[in-house]
Amino acid sequence: MKIVIVGGVAGGASAAARARRLSEDSEIVLVERGPDVSFANCGLPYYLGGTIVDRQKLLVVTPERLEARMRLDVRVRSSVESIDRQAKTVRIHDLESGRIYDEAYDKLILAPGAAPLRPPIPGIDSPGVFTLRNLQDTDRIKAMLDSNIQQAVVVGAGFIGLELVENLLQLGIDTTIVELQDQVLPPFDKEMSTPLAEQLTRRGVKLLLGESADRFETTETGVVVHTKSGRALPAQLVALGIGVRPENKLAVDAGLEVGPRGGIQVNDSLQTSDPNIYAVGDAIEVQDFVSGEPTQIPLAGPANRQGRIAADNVFGREVRYRGTQGTAILGLFDQTAAMTGASEKSLQRSGIAFRKIYVHPANHAGYYPGAEQMTLKLLFDPESGRILGAQGIGGAGVDKRIDVLAIAIQAGMTVFDLEEVELAYAPQYGSAKDPVNMAGFVAAGLLRGDHPQIDVATLMEQSPEERPLLLDVRTAEEYAAGHFPDAVNISIDELRSRLDELPTDRRIATYCQVGQRGYLATRVLMQAGYDVVNVSGGYKTFRLFNPEKDSAGN
């Protein structure tokens, strides 16, 4: 069998290596337009910032190594220009020699990836405006950084944009972020991104949310970014991180089916509409694991798995791709933000019913030095308790918990299962009741009716007349440091002896700092006959939704 693979990096290189492991006899041709067949594109920002010093470390594998070890026919600096599906050939342009020739295939695997978006903004092709996709882009940006520039503007506050910002700050460059959405890290729910925005602001980043670039003006000293609102932002370097689009031209020209957003459509075997052509990676449309809807999620992990699965199916192994759940993580200075599965806003768009809870546990036992608090948000089905999604923000330990919850989503587990999961415990690693268990306890208790709950967002949308009586059950000192507007304070230790101070004809919403004392207060009041709910996640969650409020909660 002869297999031609278009594109390297994650999906294509994985497909080629897997194909060789499955068949020593097959002819495998890997065609890559650039000079590097497989490189660590996720590491590019960290090379720019100096964390990764040696550029060679970014080369995952060289063409020479693939040829020697895997006996692959690797052709770099070669562009596949077209596909003749009837003849089962591809036309290849050797970009070094200029030669154009046809190459036959029995099976074709497309892994062309995705290209950074470059919207038709006036001046976007100015010399100081860059995108970051490959090592050549990296070299151009690195040359600019080495010229001791003073100012940079990053357009887009997604994963790549924030990674660039962190590394620019490490180089001492005055940096501004321009982001169209009203939050950083748009895949996350807004409140879960609040600590990142606060971190950026504390470190001196000018954060312009709900703003967009209108035009780029080349000047003697660099580039000026003119925004829709009329701001003029001078810079020597502008980096675009506003998303990617699938490289689908080959597929479209060949008549393969693509989705409304341009992703190449494949079945769960990763076959395109032509049974002899497979497609993997950032160029394809995938099925969202939670909602079942078609979507595009450009991530390295899924691309690697897809390459392997496509090769399996080429050789008759019936392996199915189960969909992409969008597990992703970002490190920003000393904070970690991670997510898996559906977000609240994606569930709302899909019309999928859900409930949510927030917990704010420490990453390990509080008595062991160095414990760091995190925030976990869990989304789940209101009837079955099936886990739909999770997000985490904090310091150490966030990655571990999101990974556990990612597996729970894959396994179809419920919040009741989370109560029972057995995780490794020693005081320097976790707690006897792990944060994953705690999320399960709170969510399962909610579904059982043990503690009726109200969300902060729902509470604050209500008018003062319809809002429950807000009961702060923290200490007087905590209350004085900041509280919900119009809340009254009775500490949990005094609550049982002061029940007669509370109205019996009005709903009460209890809260504490993170929810635990509020839960206890809810149990006390429920059993005393009061109409009561607990505010999910307590005052700490309120601050995620209302970072601009002052210390008195006003």
GROMACS .gro file of C-alpha atoms in nm, residues 109-342:
model
  234
  109ILE     CA    1  -0.428   1.156   0.480
  110LEU     CA    2  -0.476   1.532   0.498
  111ALA     CA    3  -0.319   1.715   0.792
  112PRO     CA    4  -0.279   2.070   0.661
  113GLY     CA    5  -0.353   2.233   0.997
  114ALA     CA    6  -0.494   2.579   1.050
  115ALA     CA    7  -0.363   2.924   0.968
  116PRO     CA    8  -0.379   3.229   1.196
  117LEU     CA    9  -0.665   3.461   1.113
  118ARG     CA   10  -0.565   3.779   0.935
  119PRO     CA   11  -0.886   3.977   0.890
  120PRO     CA   12  -0.897   4.247   0.620
  121ILE     CA   13  -0.797   4.531   0.852
  122PRO     CA   14  -0.619   4.820   0.679
  123GLY     CA   15  -0.244   4.797   0.735
  124ILE     CA   16  -0.249   4.439   0.861
  125ASP     CA   17   0.039   4.354   0.624
  126SER     CA   18   0.261   4.621   0.781
  127PRO     CA   19   0.617   4.502   0.861
  128GLY     CA   20   0.561   4.522   1.237
  129VAL     CA   21   0.246   4.306   1.243
  130PHE     CA   22   0.308   3.934   1.307
  131THR     CA   23   0.128   3.606   1.353
  132LEU     CA   24   0.282   3.306   1.528
  133ARG     CA   25   0.235   2.971   1.356
  134ASN     CA   26   0.575   2.818   1.284
  135LEU     CA   27   0.945   2.852   1.348
  136GLN     CA   28   0.988   3.100   1.066
  137ASP     CA   29   0.731   3.331   1.228
  138THR     CA   30   0.916   3.280   1.554
  139ASP     CA   31   1.248   3.376   1.399
  140ARG     CA   32   1.102   3.699   1.261
  141ILE     CA   33   0.951   3.795   1.596
  142LYS     CA   34   1.271   3.698   1.778
  143ALA     CA   35   1.475   3.927   1.554
  144MET     CA   36   1.240   4.212   1.640
  145LEU     CA   37   1.261   4.137   2.013
  146ASP     CA   38   1.640   4.125   1.996
  147SER     CA   39   1.641   4.484   1.867
  148ASN     CA   40   1.539   4.600   2.217
  149ILE     CA   41   1.189   4.717   2.139
  150GLN     CA   42   0.999   4.899   2.413
  151GLN     CA   43   0.630   4.853   2.331
  152ALA     CA   44   0.410   4.571   2.202
  153VAL     CA   45   0.040   4.524   2.134
  154VAL     CA   46  -0.115   4.177   2.139
  155VAL     CA   47  -0.448   4.157   1.959
  156GLY     CA   48  -0.647   3.873   2.111
  157ALA     CA   49  -0.645   3.740   2.468
  158GLY     CA   50  -0.685   3.369   2.399
  159PHE     CA   51  -0.432   3.101   2.490
  160ILE     CA   52  -0.160   3.205   2.244
  161GLY     CA   53  -0.215   3.576   2.311
  162LEU     CA   54  -0.177   3.542   2.687
  163GLU     CA   55   0.126   3.317   2.652
  164LEU     CA   56   0.287   3.582   2.433
  165VAL     CA   57   0.200   3.855   2.683
  166GLU     CA   58   0.365   3.669   2.969
  167ASN     CA   59   0.684   3.623   2.771
  168LEU     CA   60   0.687   3.982   2.649
  169LEU     CA   61   0.660   4.103   3.008
  170GLN     CA   62   0.949   3.879   3.107
  171LEU     CA   63   1.156   4.069   2.851
  172GLY     CA   64   1.056   4.400   3.009
  173ILE     CA   65   0.838   4.512   2.717
  174ASP     CA   66   0.547   4.747   2.785
  175THR     CA   67   0.250   4.543   2.661
  176THR     CA   68  -0.112   4.619   2.575
  177ILE     CA   69  -0.386   4.360   2.508
  178VAL     CA   70  -0.673   4.440   2.272
  179GLU     CA   71  -0.956   4.186   2.300
  180LEU     CA   72  -1.294   4.199   2.127
  181GLN     CA   73  -1.473   4.002   2.400
  182ASP     CA   74  -1.542   4.146   2.744
  183GLN     CA   75  -1.303   3.898   2.909
  184VAL     CA   76  -0.964   3.737   2.868
  185LEU     CA   77  -0.948   3.370   2.768
  186PRO     CA   78  -1.287   3.366   2.587
  187PRO     CA   79  -1.332   2.984   2.589
  188PHE     CA   80  -1.376   3.007   2.967
  189ASP     CA   81  -1.681   3.141   3.144
  190LYS     CA   82  -1.621   3.506   3.222
  191GLU     CA   83  -1.612   3.486   3.601
  192MET     CA   84  -1.350   3.210   3.591
  193SER     CA   85  -1.117   3.438   3.393
  194THR     CA   86  -1.138   3.724   3.646
  195PRO     CA   87  -0.823   3.625   3.842
  196LEU     CA   88  -0.621   3.622   3.519
  197ALA     CA   89  -0.738   3.971   3.425
  198GLU     CA   90  -0.651   4.095   3.773
  199GLN     CA   91  -0.309   3.930   3.750
  200LEU     CA   92  -0.237   4.097   3.416
  201THR     CA   93  -0.343   4.437   3.543
  202ARG     CA   94  -0.129   4.402   3.858
  203ARG     CA   95   0.172   4.329   3.641
  204GLY     CA   96   0.125   4.645   3.439
  205VAL     CA   97  -0.048   4.515   3.127
  206LYS     CA   98  -0.289   4.762   2.969
  207LEU     CA   99  -0.600   4.551   2.925
  208LEU     CA  100  -0.851   4.680   2.669
  209LEU     CA  101  -1.155   4.451   2.671
  210GLY     CA  102  -1.453   4.495   2.442
  211GLU     CA  103  -1.215   4.666   2.201
  212SER     CA  104  -1.087   4.583   1.852
  213ALA     CA  105  -0.822   4.696   1.608
  214ASP     CA  106  -0.958   4.923   1.333
  215ARG     CA  107  -0.637   4.984   1.138
  216PHE     CA  108  -0.259   4.961   1.161
  217GLU     CA  109  -0.046   5.261   1.070
  218THR     CA  110   0.321   5.227   0.985
  219THR     CA  111   0.534   5.505   1.136
  220GLU     CA  112   0.904   5.587   1.158
  221THR     CA  113   0.919   5.426   1.503
  222GLY     CA  114   0.705   5.119   1.435
  223VAL     CA  115   0.330   5.064   1.416
  224VAL     CA  116   0.034   5.246   1.566
  225VAL     CA  117  -0.273   5.036   1.638
  226HIS     CA  118  -0.587   5.243   1.597
  227THR     CA  119  -0.886   5.094   1.777
  228LYS     CA  120  -1.258   5.117   1.709
  229SER     CA  121  -1.305   5.348   2.007
  230GLY     CA  122  -1.043   5.592   1.878
  231ARG     CA  123  -0.741   5.494   2.083
  232ALA     CA  124  -0.396   5.513   1.924
  233LEU     CA  125  -0.153   5.254   2.061
  234PRO     CA  126   0.210   5.300   1.954
  235ALA     CA  127   0.423   4.986   1.932
  236GLN     CA  128   0.723   4.838   1.761
  237LEU     CA  129   0.566   4.491   1.751
  238VAL     CA  130   0.204   4.385   1.702
  239ALA     CA  131   0.117   4.017   1.748
  240LEU     CA  132  -0.214   3.879   1.622
  241GLY     CA  133  -0.369   3.603   1.830
  242ILE     CA  134  -0.731   3.625   1.722
  243GLY     CA  135  -0.793   3.267   1.621
  244VAL     CA  136  -0.726   3.029   1.336
  245ARG     CA  137  -0.903   2.905   1.025
  246PRO     CA  138  -0.874   2.554   0.879
  247GLU     CA  139  -0.643   2.514   0.581
  248ASN     CA  140  -0.914   2.359   0.365
  249LYS     CA  141  -0.831   2.477   0.012
  250LEU     CA  142  -0.707   2.137  -0.102
  251ALA     CA  143  -1.022   1.969   0.027
  252VAL     CA  144  -1.258   2.230  -0.116
  253ASP     CA  145  -1.091   2.225  -0.459
  254ALA     CA  146  -1.111   1.845  -0.459
  255GLY     CA  147  -1.484   1.855  -0.385
  256LEU     CA  148  -1.463   1.710  -0.036
  257GLU     CA  149  -1.739   1.809   0.203
  258VAL     CA  150  -1.665   2.086   0.452
  259GLY     CA  151  -1.871   2.230   0.735
  260PRO     CA  152  -2.018   2.581   0.760
  261ARG     CA  153  -1.706   2.709   0.938
  262GLY     CA  154  -1.474   2.549   0.684
  263GLY     CA  155  -1.367   2.236   0.870
  264ILE     CA  156  -1.320   1.926   0.658
  265GLN     CA  157  -1.602   1.688   0.746
  266VAL     CA  158  -1.505   1.338   0.858
  267ASN     CA  159  -1.680   1.038   1.010
  268ASP     CA  160  -1.573   0.871   1.334
  269SER     CA  161  -1.310   0.677   1.139
  270LEU     CA  162  -1.171   1.015   1.025
  271GLN     CA  163  -1.269   0.939   0.665
  272THR     CA  164  -1.373   1.231   0.449
  273SER     CA  165  -1.655   1.213   0.194
  274ASP     CA  166  -1.404   1.024  -0.022
  275PRO     CA  167  -1.341   0.681   0.137
  276ASN     CA  168  -0.977   0.684   0.019
  277ILE     CA  169  -0.904   1.019   0.185
  278TYR     CA  170  -0.873   1.077   0.560
  279ALA     CA  171  -0.825   1.407   0.741
  280VAL     CA  172  -0.694   1.492   1.089
  281GLY     CA  173  -0.591   1.783   1.308
  282ASP     CA  174  -0.686   2.147   1.314
  283ALA     CA  175  -0.833   2.138   0.963
  284ILE     CA  176  -1.122   1.906   1.045
  285GLU     CA  177  -1.466   1.944   1.192
  286VAL     CA  178  -1.507   1.723   1.499
  287GLN     CA  179  -1.797   1.618   1.718
  288ASP     CA  180  -1.818   1.787   2.056
  289PHE     CA  181  -1.795   1.504   2.307
  290VAL     CA  182  -2.053   1.656   2.543
  291SER     CA  183  -2.312   1.814   2.312
  292GLY     CA  184  -2.264   1.591   2.009
  293GLU     CA  185  -2.265   1.900   1.788
  294PRO     CA  186  -2.012   1.963   1.510
  295THR     CA  187  -1.737   2.201   1.611
  296GLN     CA  188  -1.372   2.294   1.554
  297ILE     CA  189  -1.125   2.265   1.840
  298PRO     CA  190  -0.760   2.314   1.738
  299LEU     CA  191  -0.558   2.128   2.002
  300ALA     CA  192  -0.239   1.925   1.977
  301GLY     CA  193  -0.358   1.631   2.187
  302PRO     CA  194  -0.662   1.550   1.974
  303ALA     CA  195  -0.458   1.600   1.655
  304ASN     CA  196  -0.205   1.340   1.770
  305ARG     CA  197  -0.477   1.090   1.855
  306GLN     CA  198  -0.654   1.153   1.526
  307GLY     CA  199  -0.336   1.084   1.330
  308ARG     CA  200  -0.295   0.752   1.505
  309ILE     CA  201  -0.662   0.656   1.456
  310ALA     CA  202  -0.657   0.750   1.086
  311ALA     CA  203  -0.356   0.526   1.029
  312ASP     CA  204  -0.530   0.243   1.215
  313ASN     CA  205  -0.832   0.271   0.990
  314VAL     CA  206  -0.621   0.287   0.676
  315PHE     CA  207  -0.496  -0.061   0.766
  316GLY     CA  208  -0.839  -0.198   0.847
  317ARG     CA  209  -0.837  -0.154   1.223
  318GLU     CA  210  -1.183  -0.034   1.321
  319VAL     CA  211  -1.097   0.237   1.570
  320ARG     CA  212  -1.343   0.520   1.632
  321TYR     CA  213  -1.268   0.878   1.728
  322ARG     CA  214  -1.495   0.958   2.021
  323GLY     CA  215  -1.501   1.334   1.974
  324THR     CA  216  -1.315   1.625   2.127
  325GLN     CA  217  -1.401   1.760   2.471
  326GLY     CA  218  -1.166   2.058   2.460
  327THR     CA  219  -0.943   1.985   2.758
  328ALA     CA  220  -0.700   2.277   2.771
  329ILE     CA  221  -0.469   2.450   3.015
  330LEU     CA  222  -0.283   2.781   3.045
  331GLY     CA  223  -0.005   2.884   3.279
  332LEU     CA  224   0.011   3.259   3.337
  333PHE     CA  225   0.282   3.365   3.582
  334ASP     CA  226   0.196   3.182   3.907
  335GLN     CA  227  -0.160   3.097   3.805
  336THR     CA  228  -0.308   2.804   3.617
  337ALA     CA  229  -0.637   2.806   3.426
  338ALA     CA  230  -0.772   2.478   3.290
  339MET     CA  231  -1.096   2.348   3.148
  340THR     CA  232  -1.255   2.034   3.010
  341GLY     CA  233  -1.587   1.958   2.848
  342ALA     CA  234  -1.861   2.217   2.808
   0.00000   0.00000   0.00000
